Amino acid sequence: RKSVQPMAARDSGVSYDQLHHFIGSGVWDASALETALLIEADKLVGGDNAWLIIDDTALPKKGCHSVGVAPQYASALGKTANCQSLVSVTLASREVPVMVGLRLFLPETWTDDQERMARAGVPTERQIARTKPEIALEEIDRVIGSGVRFGCVLADSGYGSSGPFRQALSERGLLWAVGLSRRQNVYPADVALVFPVASTGKRRKYHIADRPPVSAEAMLAGEKWQKVSWRRGTKGRLTCLFA
C-alpha cells in the first residue's frame, strides 16, 4: 500500500519516523528531479511533432485537512465533489504520453484563509490566489526553459475560454489549439474598437467593438461539417465532427 509505514518496512536502513519526516515536512527541493524528468521526456517523445497537453486532474478526497481539498468539479467522477484539483502537463507524441508537470490548484476557500494554509504547510510563496490558466502558463514557461521540444499546445475549454491564456500563448510564439464554450462570444478578425460619443449623459469611459458579437455556436452553424476519425480507442474508433 502507498503509505509510509510499509514503505519504511522494506528498508531497514531508514526508520518510519525518518521517512515520515522526509515526506511530511517537504524540506527538499524537487526542481533538479523535475528538470531531469523533462530531459528524459524530451529524449523519448520530444520534437516538432510532439504535443504539450494542458488538462485537469482531480483526486477525490474526504475531509477538509488535505491541502486544496474543497467541493469542486472532479473530472474523475464527472461531477462536483470534495477533491483536490491539479493542473497537469503532458508531453505526447504518436501514442506515447509522458507526464511532465502536476501542480495543485488552491481554491478561494484556501487562499482566503492564511491560517489554514500555514497550518497545512503551504509554502509561503504559494499562499496566493492563482487561476488554473496562470498555473498552466507558469508550467509552460518551465517546460520551454528546460529546452523541451514540442510543436503545439493543446487545452480544453477550461483553459481555452480564458482570453489572457490564449493571448499569452500567442505572445510566446506558440502554435495552439484550445477548446471553447459554445456560448463563447466571438468577433470577426477585422473587428475594430471605436469610441462613440454619447449625445446625452456621461461620457463613455471605454472603447467598444464596432459590431456586436455572436456565440461560437451561432458562428459555426452555417459551416460545412465533416466527420474525422483519428485512431482506435478502447471502445472503437475515435471520431468527431469538425467545421
CSV table of N, CA and C in Angstrom, one decimal, residues 22-185:
chain,number,residue,atom,x,y,z
A,22,PHE,N,10.6,13.1,6.3
A,22,PHE,CA,11.1,13.4,4.9
A,22,PHE,C,9.9,13.7,4.0
A,23,ILE,N,8.9,12.9,4.1
A,23,ILE,CA,7.7,13.1,3.2
A,23,ILE,C,6.8,14.2,3.7
A,24,GLY,N,6.6,14.3,5.0
A,24,GLY,CA,5.6,15.2,5.6
A,24,GLY,C,6.1,16.6,5.6
A,25,SER,N,7.4,16.8,5.9
A,25,SER,CA,7.9,18.2,6.0
A,25,SER,C,8.2,18.8,4.7
A,26,GLY,N,8.5,18.0,3.7
A,26,GLY,CA,8.8,18.6,2.3
A,26,GLY,C,9.9,19.6,2.3
A,27,VAL,N,11.0,19.3,3.0
A,27,VAL,CA,12.1,20.3,3.1
A,27,VAL,C,13.1,20.1,2.0
A,28,TRP,N,12.8,19.3,1.0
A,28,TRP,CA,13.7,19.1,-0.1
A,28,TRP,C,13.2,19.8,-1.4
A,29,ASP,N,14.2,20.2,-2.2
A,29,ASP,CA,13.9,20.9,-3.5
A,29,ASP,C,13.7,19.9,-4.6
A,30,ALA,N,12.6,19.9,-5.2
A,30,ALA,CA,12.3,18.9,-6.3
A,30,ALA,C,12.7,19.4,-7.7
A,31,SER,N,13.2,20.6,-7.8
A,31,SER,CA,13.4,21.2,-9.1
A,31,SER,C,14.5,20.4,-9.9
A,32,ALA,N,15.5,19.9,-9.3
A,32,ALA,CA,16.5,19.2,-10.0
A,32,ALA,C,15.9,17.9,-10.6
A,33,LEU,N,15.1,17.2,-9.8
A,33,LEU,CA,14.5,16.0,-10.3
A,33,LEU,C,13.5,16.3,-11.4
A,34,GLU,N,12.8,17.4,-11.3
A,34,GLU,CA,11.8,17.8,-12.4
A,34,GLU,C,12.5,18.1,-13.7
A,35,THR,N,13.7,18.7,-13.6
A,35,THR,CA,14.5,19.1,-14.8
A,35,THR,C,15.0,17.8,-15.4
A,36,ALA,N,15.4,16.8,-14.6
A,36,ALA,CA,15.9,15.5,-15.1
A,36,ALA,C,14.7,14.8,-15.8
A,37,LEU,N,13.5,14.9,-15.3
A,37,LEU,CA,12.4,14.3,-15.9
A,37,LEU,C,12.1,14.9,-17.3
A,38,LEU,N,12.2,16.2,-17.3
A,38,LEU,CA,11.9,16.9,-18.6
A,38,LEU,C,12.9,16.5,-19.7
A,39,ILE,N,14.2,16.4,-19.3
A,39,ILE,CA,15.2,16.0,-20.2
A,39,ILE,C,14.9,14.6,-20.8
A,40,GLU,N,14.6,13.6,-19.9
A,40,GLU,CA,14.3,12.3,-20.3
A,40,GLU,C,13.0,12.2,-21.2
A,41,ALA,N,12.0,13.0,-20.8
A,41,ALA,CA,10.8,13.1,-21.6
A,41,ALA,C,11.1,13.6,-23.0
A,42,ASP,N,11.9,14.6,-23.1
A,42,ASP,CA,12.3,15.1,-24.4
A,42,ASP,C,13.0,14.1,-25.3
A,43,LYS,N,13.8,13.3,-24.7
A,43,LYS,CA,14.5,12.2,-25.4
A,43,LYS,C,13.5,11.2,-25.9
A,44,LEU,N,12.5,10.9,-25.1
A,44,LEU,CA,11.5,9.9,-25.5
A,44,LEU,C,10.6,10.3,-26.6
A,45,VAL,N,10.0,11.5,-26.4
A,45,VAL,CA,8.9,11.9,-27.3
A,45,VAL,C,9.0,13.3,-27.8
A,46,GLY,N,10.0,14.1,-27.4
A,46,GLY,CA,10.2,15.5,-27.8
A,46,GLY,C,10.4,15.6,-29.3
A,47,GLY,N,10.0,16.8,-29.9
A,47,GLY,CA,10.2,17.0,-31.3
A,47,GLY,C,9.2,17.9,-31.8
A,48,ASP,N,9.3,18.3,-33.1
A,48,ASP,CA,8.3,19.2,-33.7
A,48,ASP,C,6.9,18.6,-33.8
A,49,ASN,N,6.9,17.3,-33.8
A,49,ASN,CA,5.6,16.6,-33.9
A,49,ASN,C,5.0,16.3,-32.6
A,50,ALA,N,5.6,16.7,-31.5
A,50,ALA,CA,5.1,16.4,-30.1
A,50,ALA,C,4.0,17.5,-29.7
A,51,TRP,N,3.2,17.1,-28.8
A,51,TRP,CA,2.1,18.0,-28.3
A,51,TRP,C,2.4,18.2,-26.8
A,52,LEU,N,2.1,19.4,-26.4
A,52,LEU,CA,2.1,19.8,-24.9
A,52,LEU,C,0.7,19.9,-24.5
A,53,ILE,N,0.2,19.0,-23.7
A,53,ILE,CA,-1.2,19.0,-23.4
A,53,ILE,C,-1.5,19.5,-22.0
A,54,ILE,N,-2.4,20.5,-21.9
A,54,ILE,CA,-2.7,21.0,-20.6
A,54,ILE,C,-4.1,20.5,-20.2
A,55,ASP,N,-4.3,20.0,-19.0
A,55,ASP,CA,-5.5,19.4,-18.6
A,55,ASP,C,-5.7,19.5,-17.1
A,56,ASP,N,-6.9,19.1,-16.6
A,56,ASP,CA,-7.1,19.0,-15.2
A,56,ASP,C,-7.0,17.5,-14.7
A,57,THR,N,-6.6,17.4,-13.5
A,57,THR,CA,-6.6,16.0,-12.8
A,57,THR,C,-7.2,16.2,-11.5
A,58,ALA,N,-8.2,15.4,-11.1
A,58,ALA,CA,-8.9,15.5,-9.8
A,58,ALA,C,-8.6,14.3,-9.0
A,59,LEU,N,-8.4,14.6,-7.7
A,59,LEU,CA,-8.1,13.5,-6.7
A,59,LEU,C,-9.3,13.6,-5.7
A,60,PRO,N,-10.3,12.7,-5.8
A,60,PRO,CA,-11.4,12.7,-4.8
A,60,PRO,C,-10.8,12.5,-3.4
A,61,LYS,N,-11.2,13.4,-2.4
A,61,LYS,CA,-10.7,13.3,-1.1
A,61,LYS,C,-11.9,13.5,-0.1
A,62,LYS,N,-11.9,12.8,1.0
A,62,LYS,CA,-12.8,13.1,2.1
A,62,LYS,C,-12.2,14.0,3.1
A,63,GLY,N,-13.0,14.6,4.0
A,63,GLY,CA,-12.4,15.5,5.0
A,63,GLY,C,-12.1,16.9,4.4
A,64,CYS,N,-11.3,17.7,5.2
A,64,CYS,CA,-11.0,19.0,4.8
A,64,CYS,C,-9.6,19.5,5.2
A,65,HIS,N,-8.7,18.5,5.6
A,65,HIS,CA,-7.4,18.9,6.0
A,65,HIS,C,-6.3,18.8,5.0
A,66,SER,N,-6.5,17.9,3.9
A,66,SER,CA,-5.5,17.9,2.9
A,66,SER,C,-5.5,19.2,2.1
A,67,VAL,N,-4.3,19.6,1.7
A,67,VAL,CA,-4.1,20.9,1.0
A,67,VAL,C,-5.0,21.0,-0.2
A,68,GLY,N,-5.8,22.0,-0.4
A,68,GLY,CA,-6.5,22.3,-1.6
A,68,GLY,C,-7.8,21.6,-1.7
A,69,VAL,N,-8.2,20.7,-0.7
A,69,VAL,CA,-9.4,20.0,-0.8
A,69,VAL,C,-10.6,20.9,-0.6
A,70,ALA,N,-11.6,20.8,-1.5
A,70,ALA,CA,-12.8,21.7,-1.5
A,70,ALA,C,-13.8,21.1,-2.4
A,71,PRO,N,-15.1,21.4,-2.3
A,71,PRO,CA,-16.1,21.0,-3.3
A,71,PRO,C,-15.8,21.7,-4.6
A,72,GLN,N,-15.4,20.9,-5.6
A,72,GLN,CA,-15.1,21.5,-7.0
A,72,GLN,C,-15.3,20.4,-8.0
A,73,TYR,N,-15.3,20.7,-9.3
A,73,TYR,CA,-15.6,19.7,-10.3
A,73,TYR,C,-14.5,18.7,-10.3
A,74,ALA,N,-14.9,17.4,-10.2
A,74,ALA,CA,-13.9,16.3,-10.2
A,74,ALA,C,-14.1,15.6,-11.6
A,75,SER,N,-13.1,15.7,-12.5
A,75,SER,CA,-13.2,15.1,-13.8
A,75,SER,C,-13.2,13.6,-13.7
A,76,ALA,N,-12.6,13.0,-12.6
A,76,ALA,CA,-12.6,11.6,-12.5
A,76,ALA,C,-14.0,11.1,-12.2
A,77,LEU,N,-14.8,11.9,-11.5
A,77,LEU,CA,-16.2,11.5,-11.2
A,77,LEU,C,-17.2,12.0,-12.1
A,78,GLY,N,-16.9,13.1,-12.9
A,78,GLY,CA,-17.9,13.7,-13.8
A,78,GLY,C,-18.9,14.5,-13.1
A,79,LYS,N,-18.5,15.0,-11.9
A,79,LYS,CA,-19.5,15.9,-11.1
A,79,LYS,C,-18.7,16.7,-10.1
A,80,THR,N,-19.4,17.6,-9.4
A,80,THR,CA,-18.8,18.4,-8.4
A,80,THR,C,-18.7,17.6,-7.1
A,81,ALA,N,-17.6,17.5,-6.5
A,81,ALA,CA,-17.4,16.6,-5.3
A,81,ALA,C,-16.2,17.2,-4.5
A,82,ASN,N,-16.0,16.7,-3.3
A,82,ASN,CA,-14.9,17.1,-2.5
A,82,ASN,C,-13.6,16.4,-3.1
A,83,CYS,N,-12.7,17.3,-3.5
A,83,CYS,CA,-11.5,16.7,-4.1
A,83,CYS,C,-10.4,17.8,-4.2
A,84,GLN,N,-9.2,17.3,-4.6
A,84,GLN,CA,-8.1,18.2,-4.9
A,84,GLN,C,-8.1,18.3,-6.4
A,85,SER,N,-7.8,19.5,-6.9
A,85,SER,CA,-7.8,19.7,-8.4
A,85,SER,C,-6.4,20.2,-8.8
A,86,LEU,N,-5.8,19.5,-9.8
A,86,LEU,CA,-4.4,19.8,-10.2
A,86,LEU,C,-4.4,20.1,-11.7
A,87,VAL,N,-3.4,21.0,-12.0
A,87,VAL,CA,-3.2,21.3,-13.4
A,87,VAL,C,-2.1,20.3,-13.9
A,88,SER,N,-2.4,19.5,-14.9
A,88,SER,CA,-1.4,18.6,-15.4
A,88,SER,C,-0.9,19.0,-16.8
A,89,VAL,N,0.4,18.7,-17.0
A,89,VAL,CA,1.1,19.0,-18.2
A,89,VAL,C,1.7,17.7,-18.8
A,90,THR,N,1.3,17.3,-20.0
A,90,THR,CA,1.8,16.1,-20.6
A,90,THR,C,2.5,16.3,-21.9
A,91,LEU,N,3.6,15.7,-22.1
A,91,LEU,CA,4.3,15.8,-23.4
A,91,LEU,C,4.0,14.5,-24.1
A,92,ALA,N,3.4,14.6,-25.3
A,92,ALA,CA,3.0,13.4,-26.0
A,92,ALA,C,3.4,13.4,-27.5
A,93,SER,N,3.6,12.2,-28.0
A,93,SER,CA,3.9,12.1,-29.5
A,93,SER,C,3.4,10.7,-29.9
A,94,ARG,N,2.8,10.7,-31.0
A,94,ARG,CA,2.2,9.4,-31.5
A,94,ARG,C,1.2,8.9,-30.5
A,95,GLU,N,1.4,7.7,-29.9
A,95,GLU,CA,0.6,7.1,-28.9
A,95,GLU,C,1.2,7.2,-27.5
A,96,VAL,N,2.3,7.9,-27.4
A,96,VAL,CA,3.0,7.8,-26.1
A,96,VAL,C,2.9,9.2,-25.4
A,97,PRO,N,2.2,9.2,-24.2
A,97,PRO,CA,2.2,10.4,-23.3
A,97,PRO,C,3.1,10.2,-22.2
A,98,VAL,N,3.8,11.3,-21.8
A,98,VAL,CA,4.7,11.4,-20.7
A,98,VAL,C,4.3,12.6,-19.8
A,99,MET,N,3.9,12.3,-18.6
A,99,MET,CA,3.6,13.4,-17.7
A,99,MET,C,4.8,14.1,-17.2
A,100,VAL,N,4.8,15.5,-17.4
A,100,VAL,CA,6.0,16.3,-17.0
A,100,VAL,C,5.7,17.3,-16.0
A,101,GLY,N,4.4,17.5,-15.6
A,101,GLY,CA,4.1,18.5,-14.6
A,101,GLY,C,2.8,18.3,-14.0
A,102,LEU,N,2.7,18.5,-12.7
A,102,LEU,CA,1.4,18.4,-11.9
A,102,LEU,C,1.5,19.4,-10.8
A,103,ARG,N,0.6,20.4,-10.9
A,103,ARG,CA,0.6,21.5,-9.9
A,103,ARG,C,-0.8,21.6,-9.2
A,104,LEU,N,-0.8,21.7,-7.9
A,104,LEU,CA,-2.0,21.8,-7.2
A,104,LEU,C,-2.7,23.2,-7.3
A,105,PHE,N,-4.0,23.2,-7.5
A,105,PHE,CA,-4.7,24.4,-7.6
A,105,PHE,C,-5.4,24.7,-6.2
A,106,LEU,N,-5.2,25.9,-5.7
A,106,LEU,CA,-5.8,26.3,-4.4
A,106,LEU,C,-7.1,27.1,-4.6
A,107,PRO,N,-8.3,26.6,-4.3
A,107,PRO,CA,-9.5,27.4,-4.4
A,107,PRO,C,-9.5,28.6,-3.4
A,108,GLU,N,-10.5,29.5,-3.6
A,108,GLU,CA,-10.6,30.6,-2.7
A,108,GLU,C,-10.8,30.3,-1.2
A,109,THR,N,-11.5,29.2,-1.0
A,109,THR,CA,-11.7,28.8,0.4
A,109,THR,C,-10.4,28.5,1.1
A,110,TRP,N,-9.3,28.3,0.3
A,110,TRP,CA,-8.0,28.1,0.9
A,110,TRP,C,-7.2,29.4,0.9
A,111,THR,N,-7.1,30.1,-0.3
A,111,THR,CA,-6.3,31.3,-0.4
A,111,THR,C,-6.8,32.5,0.5
A,112,ASP,N,-8.1,32.4,0.9
A,112,ASP,CA,-8.7,33.5,1.7
A,112,ASP,C,-8.5,33.2,3.2
A,113,ASP,N,-7.8,32.1,3.5
A,113,ASP,CA,-7.6,31.6,4.9
A,113,ASP,C,-6.1,31.4,5.1
A,114,GLN,N,-5.4,32.4,5.5
A,114,GLN,CA,-3.9,32.3,5.7
A,114,GLN,C,-3.6,31.3,6.8
A,115,GLU,N,-4.3,31.3,7.9
A,115,GLU,CA,-4.1,30.4,9.0
A,115,GLU,C,-4.2,29.0,8.5
A,116,ARG,N,-5.2,28.7,7.8
A,116,ARG,CA,-5.4,27.3,7.3
A,116,ARG,C,-4.3,26.9,6.4
A,117,MET,N,-3.8,27.7,5.5
A,117,MET,CA,-2.7,27.4,4.6
A,117,MET,C,-1.4,27.2,5.4
A,118,ALA,N,-1.1,28.0,6.4
A,118,ALA,CA,0.1,27.9,7.2
A,118,ALA,C,0.0,26.6,8.0
A,119,ARG,N,-1.2,26.2,8.5
A,119,ARG,CA,-1.3,25.0,9.3
A,119,ARG,C,-1.1,23.8,8.4
A,120,ALA,N,-1.5,23.8,7.2
A,120,ALA,CA,-1.3,22.7,6.3
A,120,ALA,C,0.0,22.6,5.6
A,121,GLY,N,0.9,23.6,5.9
A,121,GLY,CA,2.2,23.6,5.3
A,121,GLY,C,2.4,24.1,3.9
A,122,VAL,N,1.5,24.9,3.5
A,122,VAL,CA,1.6,25.5,2.1
A,122,VAL,C,2.8,26.5,2.1
A,123,PRO,N,3.7,26.3,1.2
A,123,PRO,CA,4.9,27.2,1.1
A,123,PRO,C,4.4,28.6,1.0
A,124,THR,N,5.2,29.5,1.7
A,124,THR,CA,4.8,30.9,1.7
A,124,THR,C,4.6,31.5,0.3
A,125,GLU,N,5.5,31.2,-0.6
A,125,GLU,CA,5.4,31.7,-2.0
A,125,GLU,C,4.2,31.2,-2.8
A,126,ARG,N,3.6,30.2,-2.2
A,126,ARG,CA,2.4,29.6,-2.9
A,126,ARG,C,1.1,30.0,-2.2
A,127,GLN,N,1.2,30.8,-1.2
A,127,GLN,CA,0.0,31.2,-0.5
A,127,GLN,C,-0.7,32.4,-1.2
A,128,ILE,N,-0.9,32.3,-2.5
A,128,ILE,CA,-1.6,33.4,-3.2
A,128,ILE,C,-2.6,32.8,-4.2
A,129,ALA,N,-3.6,33.6,-4.5
A,129,ALA,CA,-4.7,33.1,-5.4
A,129,ALA,C,-4.1,33.1,-6.8
A,130,ARG,N,-4.2,32.0,-7.5
A,130,ARG,CA,-3.8,31.9,-8.9
A,130,ARG,C,-4.9,31.0,-9.7
A,131,THR,N,-5.2,31.5,-10.8
A,131,THR,CA,-6.1,30.7,-11.6
A,131,THR,C,-5.4,29.5,-12.3
A,132,LYS,N,-6.2,28.6,-12.8
A,132,LYS,CA,-5.6,27.4,-13.5
A,132,LYS,C,-4.8,27.8,-14.7
A,133,PRO,N,-5.4,28.8,-15.5
A,133,PRO,CA,-4.6,29.2,-16.7
A,133,PRO,C,-3.3,29.9,-16.3
A,134,GLU,N,-3.2,30.6,-15.2
A,134,GLU,CA,-2.0,31.2,-14.7
A,134,GLU,C,-1.0,30.1,-14.3
A,135,ILE,N,-1.5,29.1,-13.6
A,135,ILE,CA,-0.6,28.0,-13.2
A,135,ILE,C,-0.1,27.3,-14.5
A,136,ALA,N,-0.9,27.1,-15.5
A,136,ALA,CA,-0.6,26.4,-16.7
A,136,ALA,C,0.5,27.2,-17.4
A,137,LEU,N,0.4,28.5,-17.5
A,137,LEU,CA,1.4,29.3,-18.2
A,137,LEU,C,2.8,29.2,-17.5
A,138,GLU,N,2.7,29.2,-16.2
A,138,GLU,CA,4.0,29.1,-15.4
A,138,GLU,C,4.7,27.7,-15.7
A,139,GLU,N,3.9,26.7,-15.9
A,139,GLU,CA,4.4,25.4,-16.2
A,139,GLU,C,4.9,25.3,-17.7
A,140,ILE,N,4.2,26.0,-18.6
A,140,ILE,CA,4.6,26.0,-20.0
A,140,ILE,C,6.0,26.7,-20.1
A,141,ASP,N,6.2,27.8,-19.3
A,141,ASP,CA,7.4,28.5,-19.3
A,141,ASP,C,8.6,27.7,-18.8
A,142,ARG,N,8.2,26.9,-17.7
A,142,ARG,CA,9.2,25.9,-17.2
A,142,ARG,C,9.6,24.9,-18.2
A,143,VAL,N,8.7,24.4,-18.9
A,143,VAL,CA,9.0,23.4,-20.0
A,143,VAL,C,9.8,24.0,-21.1
A,144,ILE,N,9.5,25.2,-21.5
A,144,ILE,CA,10.2,25.9,-22.6
A,144,ILE,C,11.7,26.1,-22.1
A,145,GLY,N,11.8,26.6,-20.8
A,145,GLY,CA,13.1,26.9,-20.3
A,145,GLY,C,14.0,25.8,-20.2
A,146,SER,N,13.5,24.5,-20.1
A,146,SER,CA,14.3,23.3,-20.0
A,146,SER,C,14.8,22.9,-21.4
A,147,GLY,N,14.3,23.5,-22.4
A,147,GLY,CA,14.7,23.1,-23.8
A,147,GLY,C,13.9,21.9,-24.4
A,148,VAL,N,12.7,21.6,-23.8
A,148,VAL,CA,11.9,20.5,-24.3
A,148,VAL,C,11.3,21.0,-25.6
A,149,ARG,N,11.3,20.1,-26.6
A,149,ARG,CA,10.8,20.4,-28.0
A,149,ARG,C,9.3,19.9,-28.1
A,150,PHE,N,8.5,20.8,-28.6
A,150,PHE,CA,7.1,20.4,-29.0
A,150,PHE,C,6.6,21.4,-30.0
A,151,GLY,N,5.6,20.9,-30.8
A,151,GLY,CA,5.1,21.7,-31.9
A,151,GLY,C,3.9,22.5,-31.6
A,152,CYS,N,3.0,22.1,-30.6
A,152,CYS,CA,1.8,22.7,-30.4
A,152,CYS,C,1.3,22.5,-29.0
A,153,VAL,N,0.6,23.5,-28.5
A,153,VAL,CA,-0.1,23.4,-27.2
A,153,VAL,C,-1.5,23.1,-27.3
A,154,LEU,N,-2.0,22.1,-26.6
A,154,LEU,CA,-3.5,21.7,-26.6
A,154,LEU,C,-4.1,21.9,-25.2
A,155,ALA,N,-5.3,22.4,-25.2
A,155,ALA,CA,-6.0,22.5,-23.9
A,155,ALA,C,-7.5,22.5,-24.2
A,156,ASP,N,-8.3,22.1,-23.1
A,156,ASP,CA,-9.7,22.1,-23.3
A,156,ASP,C,-10.3,23.4,-23.0
A,157,SER,N,-11.7,23.5,-22.9
A,157,SER,CA,-12.3,24.8,-22.8
A,157,SER,C,-12.1,25.4,-21.4
A,158,GLY,N,-11.7,24.6,-20.4
A,158,GLY,CA,-11.4,25.2,-19.1
A,158,GLY,C,-10.3,26.2,-19.1
A,159,TYR,N,-9.4,26.0,-20.1
A,159,TYR,CA,-8.3,26.9,-20.3
A,159,TYR,C,-8.5,27.8,-21.6
A,160,GLY,N,-9.1,27.2,-22.6
A,160,GLY,CA,-9.3,27.9,-23.9
A,160,GLY,C,-10.3,29.1,-23.8
A,161,SER,N,-11.2,29.0,-22.8
A,161,SER,CA,-12.2,30.1,-22.6
A,161,SER,C,-11.5,31.3,-22.0
A,162,SER,N,-10.3,31.2,-21.5
A,162,SER,CA,-9.6,32.4,-21.0
A,162,SER,C,-8.9,33.2,-22.0
A,163,GLY,N,-9.3,34.4,-22.3
A,163,GLY,CA,-8.7,35.2,-23.3
A,163,GLY,C,-7.2,35.5,-23.0
A,164,PRO,N,-6.9,35.9,-21.7
A,164,PRO,CA,-5.5,36.1,-21.4
A,164,PRO,C,-4.6,34.9,-21.6
A,165,PHE,N,-5.2,33.7,-21.4
A,165,PHE,CA,-4.4,32.5,-21.6
A,165,PHE,C,-4.1,32.3,-23.1
A,166,ARG,N,-5.1,32.5,-24.0
A,166,ARG,CA,-4.8,32.4,-25.4
A,166,ARG,C,-3.9,33.4,-25.9
A,167,GLN,N,-4.0,34.7,-25.4
A,167,GLN,CA,-3.1,35.8,-25.8
A,167,GLN,C,-1.7,35.5,-25.3
A,168,ALA,N,-1.5,34.9,-24.1
A,168,ALA,CA,-0.2,34.6,-23.6
A,168,ALA,C,0.5,33.6,-24.5
A,169,LEU,N,-0.3,32.6,-25.0
A,169,LEU,CA,0.3,31.6,-25.8
A,169,LEU,C,0.8,32.2,-27.1
A,170,SER,N,0.0,33.1,-27.7
A,170,SER,CA,0.4,33.8,-28.9
A,170,SER,C,1.7,34.7,-28.7
A,171,GLU,N,1.7,35.4,-27.6
A,171,GLU,CA,2.8,36.2,-27.3
A,171,GLU,C,4.1,35.5,-27.1
A,172,ARG,N,4.0,34.2,-26.8
A,172,ARG,CA,5.2,33.3,-26.7
A,172,ARG,C,5.6,32.7,-28.0
A,173,GLY,N,4.8,33.0,-29.1
A,173,GLY,CA,5.1,32.5,-30.4
A,173,GLY,C,4.8,31.0,-30.5
A,174,LEU,N,3.8,30.5,-29.7
A,174,LEU,CA,3.5,29.1,-29.8
A,174,LEU,C,2.3,28.9,-30.7
A,175,LEU,N,2.3,27.7,-31.3
A,175,LEU,CA,1.1,27.3,-32.0
A,175,LEU,C,0.2,26.6,-31.0
A,176,TRP,N,-1.1,26.8,-31.1
A,176,TRP,CA,-2.0,26.3,-30.1
A,176,TRP,C,-3.4,26.0,-30.6
A,177,ALA,N,-4.1,25.0,-30.0
A,177,ALA,CA,-5.4,24.7,-30.4
A,177,ALA,C,-6.2,24.4,-29.1
A,178,VAL,N,-7.2,25.2,-28.8
A,178,VAL,CA,-7.9,25.0,-27.5
A,178,VAL,C,-9.4,24.9,-27.7
A,179,GLY,N,-10.0,24.3,-26.7
A,179,GLY,CA,-11.5,24.2,-26.7
A,179,GLY,C,-12.1,25.5,-26.3
A,180,LEU,N,-13.4,25.7,-26.7
A,180,LEU,CA,-14.1,26.9,-26.3
A,180,LEU,C,-15.5,26.5,-25.9
A,181,SER,N,-16.2,27.2,-25.1
A,181,SER,CA,-17.6,27.0,-24.8
A,181,SER,C,-18.4,27.4,-26.0
A,182,ARG,N,-19.5,26.7,-26.3
A,182,ARG,CA,-20.3,27.1,-27.5
A,182,ARG,C,-21.0,28.4,-27.3
A,183,ARG,N,-21.0,28.9,-26.0
A,183,ARG,CA,-21.6,30.2,-25.7
A,183,ARG,C,-20.5,31.4,-25.8
A,184,GLN,N,-19.3,31.0,-26.1
A,184,GLN,CA,-18.2,32.0,-26.2
A,184,GLN,C,-18.5,33.1,-27.2
A,185,ASN,N,-18.4,34.3,-26.8
A,185,ASN,CA,-18.6,35.4,-27.7
A,185,ASN,C,-17.4,35.6,-28.7
